[in-house]
XYZ file of C-alpha atoms in Angstrom:
297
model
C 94.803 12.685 -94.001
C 97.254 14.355 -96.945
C 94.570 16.977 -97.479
C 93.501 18.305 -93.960
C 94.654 21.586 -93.117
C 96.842 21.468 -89.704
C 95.375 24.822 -87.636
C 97.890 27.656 -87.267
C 98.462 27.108 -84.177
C 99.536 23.611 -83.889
C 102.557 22.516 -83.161
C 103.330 18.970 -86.308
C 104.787 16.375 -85.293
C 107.984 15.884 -87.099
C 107.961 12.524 -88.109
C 104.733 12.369 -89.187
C 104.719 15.162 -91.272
C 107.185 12.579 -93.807
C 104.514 10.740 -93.843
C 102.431 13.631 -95.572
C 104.510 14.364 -98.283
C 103.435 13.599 -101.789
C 105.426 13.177 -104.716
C 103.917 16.107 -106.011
C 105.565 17.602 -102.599
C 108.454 16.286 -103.538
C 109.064 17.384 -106.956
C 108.274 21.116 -105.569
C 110.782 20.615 -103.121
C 113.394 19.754 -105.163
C 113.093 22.580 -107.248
C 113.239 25.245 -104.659
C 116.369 23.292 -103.132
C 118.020 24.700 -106.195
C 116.304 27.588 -107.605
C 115.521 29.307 -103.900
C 111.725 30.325 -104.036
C 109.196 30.176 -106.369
C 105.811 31.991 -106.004
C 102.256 31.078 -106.023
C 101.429 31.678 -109.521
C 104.666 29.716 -110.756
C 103.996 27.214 -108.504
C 100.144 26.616 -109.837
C 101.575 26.740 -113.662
C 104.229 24.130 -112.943
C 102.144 21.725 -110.474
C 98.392 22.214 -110.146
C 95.362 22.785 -112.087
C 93.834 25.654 -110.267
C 95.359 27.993 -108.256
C 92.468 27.422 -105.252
C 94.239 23.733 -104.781
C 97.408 25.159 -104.900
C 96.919 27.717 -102.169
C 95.182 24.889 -99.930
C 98.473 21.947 -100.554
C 100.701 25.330 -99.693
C 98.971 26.305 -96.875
C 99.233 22.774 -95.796
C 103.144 22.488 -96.352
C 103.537 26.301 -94.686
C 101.640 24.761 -91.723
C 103.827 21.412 -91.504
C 106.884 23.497 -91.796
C 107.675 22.008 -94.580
C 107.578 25.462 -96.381
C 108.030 28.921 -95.240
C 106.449 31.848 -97.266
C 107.024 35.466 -97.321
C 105.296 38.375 -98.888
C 106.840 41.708 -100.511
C 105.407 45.256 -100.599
C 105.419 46.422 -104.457
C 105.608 50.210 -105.478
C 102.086 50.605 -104.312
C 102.783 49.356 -101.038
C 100.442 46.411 -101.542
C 101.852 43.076 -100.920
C 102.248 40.938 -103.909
C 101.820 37.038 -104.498
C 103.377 35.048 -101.675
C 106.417 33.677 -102.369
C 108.241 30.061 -101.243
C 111.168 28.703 -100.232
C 112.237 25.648 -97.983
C 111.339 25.428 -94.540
C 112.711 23.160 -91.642
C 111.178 20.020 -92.940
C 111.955 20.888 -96.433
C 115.418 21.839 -95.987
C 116.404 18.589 -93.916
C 115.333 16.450 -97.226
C 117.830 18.714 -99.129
C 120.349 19.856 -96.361
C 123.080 20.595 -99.736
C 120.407 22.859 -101.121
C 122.172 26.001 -103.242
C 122.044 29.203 -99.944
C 123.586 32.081 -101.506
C 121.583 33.626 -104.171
C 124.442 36.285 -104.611
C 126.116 33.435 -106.333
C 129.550 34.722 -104.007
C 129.970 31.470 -102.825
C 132.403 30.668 -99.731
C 129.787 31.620 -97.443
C 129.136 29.328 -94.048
C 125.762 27.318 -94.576
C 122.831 28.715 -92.463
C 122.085 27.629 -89.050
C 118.739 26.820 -90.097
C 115.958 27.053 -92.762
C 114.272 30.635 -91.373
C 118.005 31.967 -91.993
C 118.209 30.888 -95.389
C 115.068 32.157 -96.383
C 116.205 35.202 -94.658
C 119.459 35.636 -97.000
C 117.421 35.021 -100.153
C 114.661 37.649 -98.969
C 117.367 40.303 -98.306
C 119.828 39.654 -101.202
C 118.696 41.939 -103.858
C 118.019 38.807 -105.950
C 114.560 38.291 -105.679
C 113.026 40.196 -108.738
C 115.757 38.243 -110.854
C 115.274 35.134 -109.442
C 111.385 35.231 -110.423
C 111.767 36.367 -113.548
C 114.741 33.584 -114.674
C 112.016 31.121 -112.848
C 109.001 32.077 -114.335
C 111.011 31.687 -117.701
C 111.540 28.303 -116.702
C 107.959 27.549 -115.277
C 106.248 28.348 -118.270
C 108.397 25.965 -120.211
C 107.250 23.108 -117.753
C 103.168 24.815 -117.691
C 103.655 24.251 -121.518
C 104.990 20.491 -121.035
C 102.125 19.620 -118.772
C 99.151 21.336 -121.865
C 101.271 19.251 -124.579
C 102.200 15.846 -125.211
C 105.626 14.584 -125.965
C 107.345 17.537 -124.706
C 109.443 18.330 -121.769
C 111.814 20.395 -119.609
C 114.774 17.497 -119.115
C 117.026 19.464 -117.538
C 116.491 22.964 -115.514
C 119.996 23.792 -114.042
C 120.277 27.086 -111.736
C 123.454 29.855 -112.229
C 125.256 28.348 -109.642
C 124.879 24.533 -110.863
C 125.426 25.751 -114.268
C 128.362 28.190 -112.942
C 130.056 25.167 -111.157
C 129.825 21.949 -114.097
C 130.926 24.829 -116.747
C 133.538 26.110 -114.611
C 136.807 25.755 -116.826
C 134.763 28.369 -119.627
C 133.980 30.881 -116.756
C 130.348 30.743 -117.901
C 127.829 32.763 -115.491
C 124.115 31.758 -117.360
C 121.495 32.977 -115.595
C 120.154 29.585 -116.243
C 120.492 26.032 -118.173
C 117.859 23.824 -119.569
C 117.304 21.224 -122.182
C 113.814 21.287 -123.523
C 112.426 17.784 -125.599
C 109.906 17.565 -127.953
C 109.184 14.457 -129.735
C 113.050 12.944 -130.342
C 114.545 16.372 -130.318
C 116.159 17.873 -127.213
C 117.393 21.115 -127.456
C 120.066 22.615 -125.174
C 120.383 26.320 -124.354
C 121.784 29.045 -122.088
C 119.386 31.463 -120.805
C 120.551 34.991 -120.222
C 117.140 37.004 -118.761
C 117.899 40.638 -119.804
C 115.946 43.831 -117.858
C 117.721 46.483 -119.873
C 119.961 47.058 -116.827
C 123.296 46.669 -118.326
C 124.422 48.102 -121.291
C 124.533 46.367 -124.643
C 128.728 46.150 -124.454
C 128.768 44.174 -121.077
C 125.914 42.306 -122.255
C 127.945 41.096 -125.606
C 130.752 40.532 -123.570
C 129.286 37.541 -121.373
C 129.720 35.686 -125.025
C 133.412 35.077 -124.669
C 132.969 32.352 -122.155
C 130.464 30.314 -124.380
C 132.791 30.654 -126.666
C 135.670 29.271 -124.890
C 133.112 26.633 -123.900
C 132.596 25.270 -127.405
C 136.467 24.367 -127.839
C 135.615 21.002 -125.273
C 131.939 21.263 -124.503
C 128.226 21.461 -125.828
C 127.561 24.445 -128.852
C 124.140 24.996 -126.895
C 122.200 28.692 -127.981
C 122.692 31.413 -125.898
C 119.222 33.115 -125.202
C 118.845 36.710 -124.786
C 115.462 36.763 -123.018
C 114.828 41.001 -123.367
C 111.882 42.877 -122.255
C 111.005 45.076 -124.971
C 111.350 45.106 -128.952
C 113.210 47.897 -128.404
C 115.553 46.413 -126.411
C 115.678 43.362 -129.116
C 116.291 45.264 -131.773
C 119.165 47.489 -130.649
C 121.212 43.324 -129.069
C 120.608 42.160 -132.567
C 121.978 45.561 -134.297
C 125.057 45.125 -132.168
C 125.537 41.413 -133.059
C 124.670 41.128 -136.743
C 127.555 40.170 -138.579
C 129.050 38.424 -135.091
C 130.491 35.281 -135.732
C 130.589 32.527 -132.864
C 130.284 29.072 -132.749
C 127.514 29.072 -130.428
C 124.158 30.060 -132.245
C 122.870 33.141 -130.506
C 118.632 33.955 -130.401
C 116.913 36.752 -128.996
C 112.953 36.962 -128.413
C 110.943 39.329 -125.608
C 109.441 38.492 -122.780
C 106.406 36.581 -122.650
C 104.190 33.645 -121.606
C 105.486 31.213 -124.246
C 109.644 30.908 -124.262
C 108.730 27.181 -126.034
C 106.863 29.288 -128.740
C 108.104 30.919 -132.092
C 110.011 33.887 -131.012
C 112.999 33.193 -131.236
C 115.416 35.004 -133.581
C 118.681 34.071 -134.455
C 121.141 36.690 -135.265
C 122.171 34.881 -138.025
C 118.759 34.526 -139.040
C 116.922 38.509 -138.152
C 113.548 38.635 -139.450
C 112.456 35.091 -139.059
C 111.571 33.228 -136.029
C 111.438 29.695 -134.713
C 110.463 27.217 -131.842
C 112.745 27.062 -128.941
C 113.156 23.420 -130.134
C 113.777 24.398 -133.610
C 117.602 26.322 -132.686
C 120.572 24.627 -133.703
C 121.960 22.712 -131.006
C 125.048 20.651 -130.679
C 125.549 18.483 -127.346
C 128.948 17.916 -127.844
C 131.345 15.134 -126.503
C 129.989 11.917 -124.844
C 130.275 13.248 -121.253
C 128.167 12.867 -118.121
C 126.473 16.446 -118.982
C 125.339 15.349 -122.568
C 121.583 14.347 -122.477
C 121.731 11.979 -125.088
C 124.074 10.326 -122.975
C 122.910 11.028 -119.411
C 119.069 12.446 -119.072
C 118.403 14.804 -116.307
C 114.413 15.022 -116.428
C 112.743 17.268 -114.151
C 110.877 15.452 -111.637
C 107.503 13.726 -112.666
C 105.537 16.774 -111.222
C 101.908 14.392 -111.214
């Protein structure tokens, strides 16, 4: 029954699709409620074994409506990996679901899923959006290969944006990642070598203000070259701030050791290995209040 594929051109029932929804469904569904789309690949890392049974439960969901998918033309004007985001059935399980990519805020809601996938596909987000998630999918492909570790928390920019609020923090990302007893907060800041080093350094003042009532959590420069490593960490050695700052280039492992402090330059470490203070007993402190991804078996 859970496994059939519905033909194209059937028309699902709408109550009956609920009834074909998995937990596995589920957990997928809550992270694209907040993170906007996901694609195949990231989708198979964080939830399946294979990619084959991936593509079959999506084609399934696509089919129920519980998904719609879209595909992009790259520079060689061949489509690349379909990509996800809620559809009708989906989005009436998370109706407050984040809708502006843009981050602007203020905007009216969509009329309806097809429009919100709409916005995302046309906001000049999409590129940045995968690579922030597929930072964040690896982590949880890496829980799911080891035991006793986890992503606890995976908050988007906006959530982030919003609970931080009072330190004008704009992360392009917020996790907590827990191995063993140790859970390690951080800020992730994905870098493309768009922006130049002096607007990048300058996104450090609000962490800063944050640490006079909140969590010291590490501020992650996630860069895409040693190049680009090298000349962040020559213009922040000898920065003091009470946040611990780490740098490290992209790759498949973010939970691995590459990280850098620039306290530390020459010697790296474990994402769980940064210093990492969770501040006051508040609702957003982990050791107070866990946030754990969602079970994604």
């Amino acid at each position: 029954m859970y496994s059939r594929v519905p033909s194209a051109s059937s028309k699902p029932d709408p109550l009956a699709v609920f009834g074909r929804i998995v937990p596995r469904d589920h957990a997928l569904l809550a992270l694209l409620a907040e993170h906007y789309l996901l694609s195949t690949d990231q989708i198979t890392n964080a939830f399946f074994d294979n990619r084959r049974t991936a593509q079959r439960r999506l084609t399934i969901l696509h089919r129920l409506d519980v998904l719609h998918r879209f595909g992009r033309s790259g520079h060689t004007g061949r489509y690349g990996p379909l990509l996800y985001t809620l559809g009708p059935v989906g989005l009436q399980l998370h109706p407050t679901a984040y809708h502006d990519p843009t981050g602007s805020g203020g905007g009216r809601p969509p009329r309806s899923s097809l429009e919100r996938a709409k916005r995302i596909a046309a906001s000049g987000q999409v590129n940045h959006l995968l690579g922030v998630n597929q930072f964040f999918t690896d982590l949880i492909a890496t829980a799911r290969r080891t035991g006793g570790a986890r992503l606890s928390r995976w908050w988007s920019e906006q959530h982030a944006t919003t609970v931080y609020a009072q330190a004008g923090i704009r992360p392009d990302g917020h996790g907590v990642w827990t191995v063993g007893d140790t859970s390690t907060g951080f800020f992730l800041e994905h870098d493309n070598d768009t922006e130049n080093l002096a607007r990048v350094v300058a996104k450090l003042r609000g962490y800063e203000r944050l640490t006079t009532f909140g969590p010291r959590y590490p501020v992650l420069f996630w860069v895409p070259s040693r190049r680009r490593e090298a000349s962040l960490l020559g213009v922040l050695a000898g920065l003091r701030t009470a946040s611990p700052i780490a740098t490290a280039v992209h790759g498949p492992d973010p939970a691995g050791r590459v990280w850098t402090l620039v306290s530390e330059p020459g010697y790296r470490r474990y994402l769980h290995e940064l210093p990492c203070d969770h501040g006051p007993d508040t609702v957003t402190n982990p050791q107070r209040f866990d946030d754990p991804v969602s079970d994604t078996e």
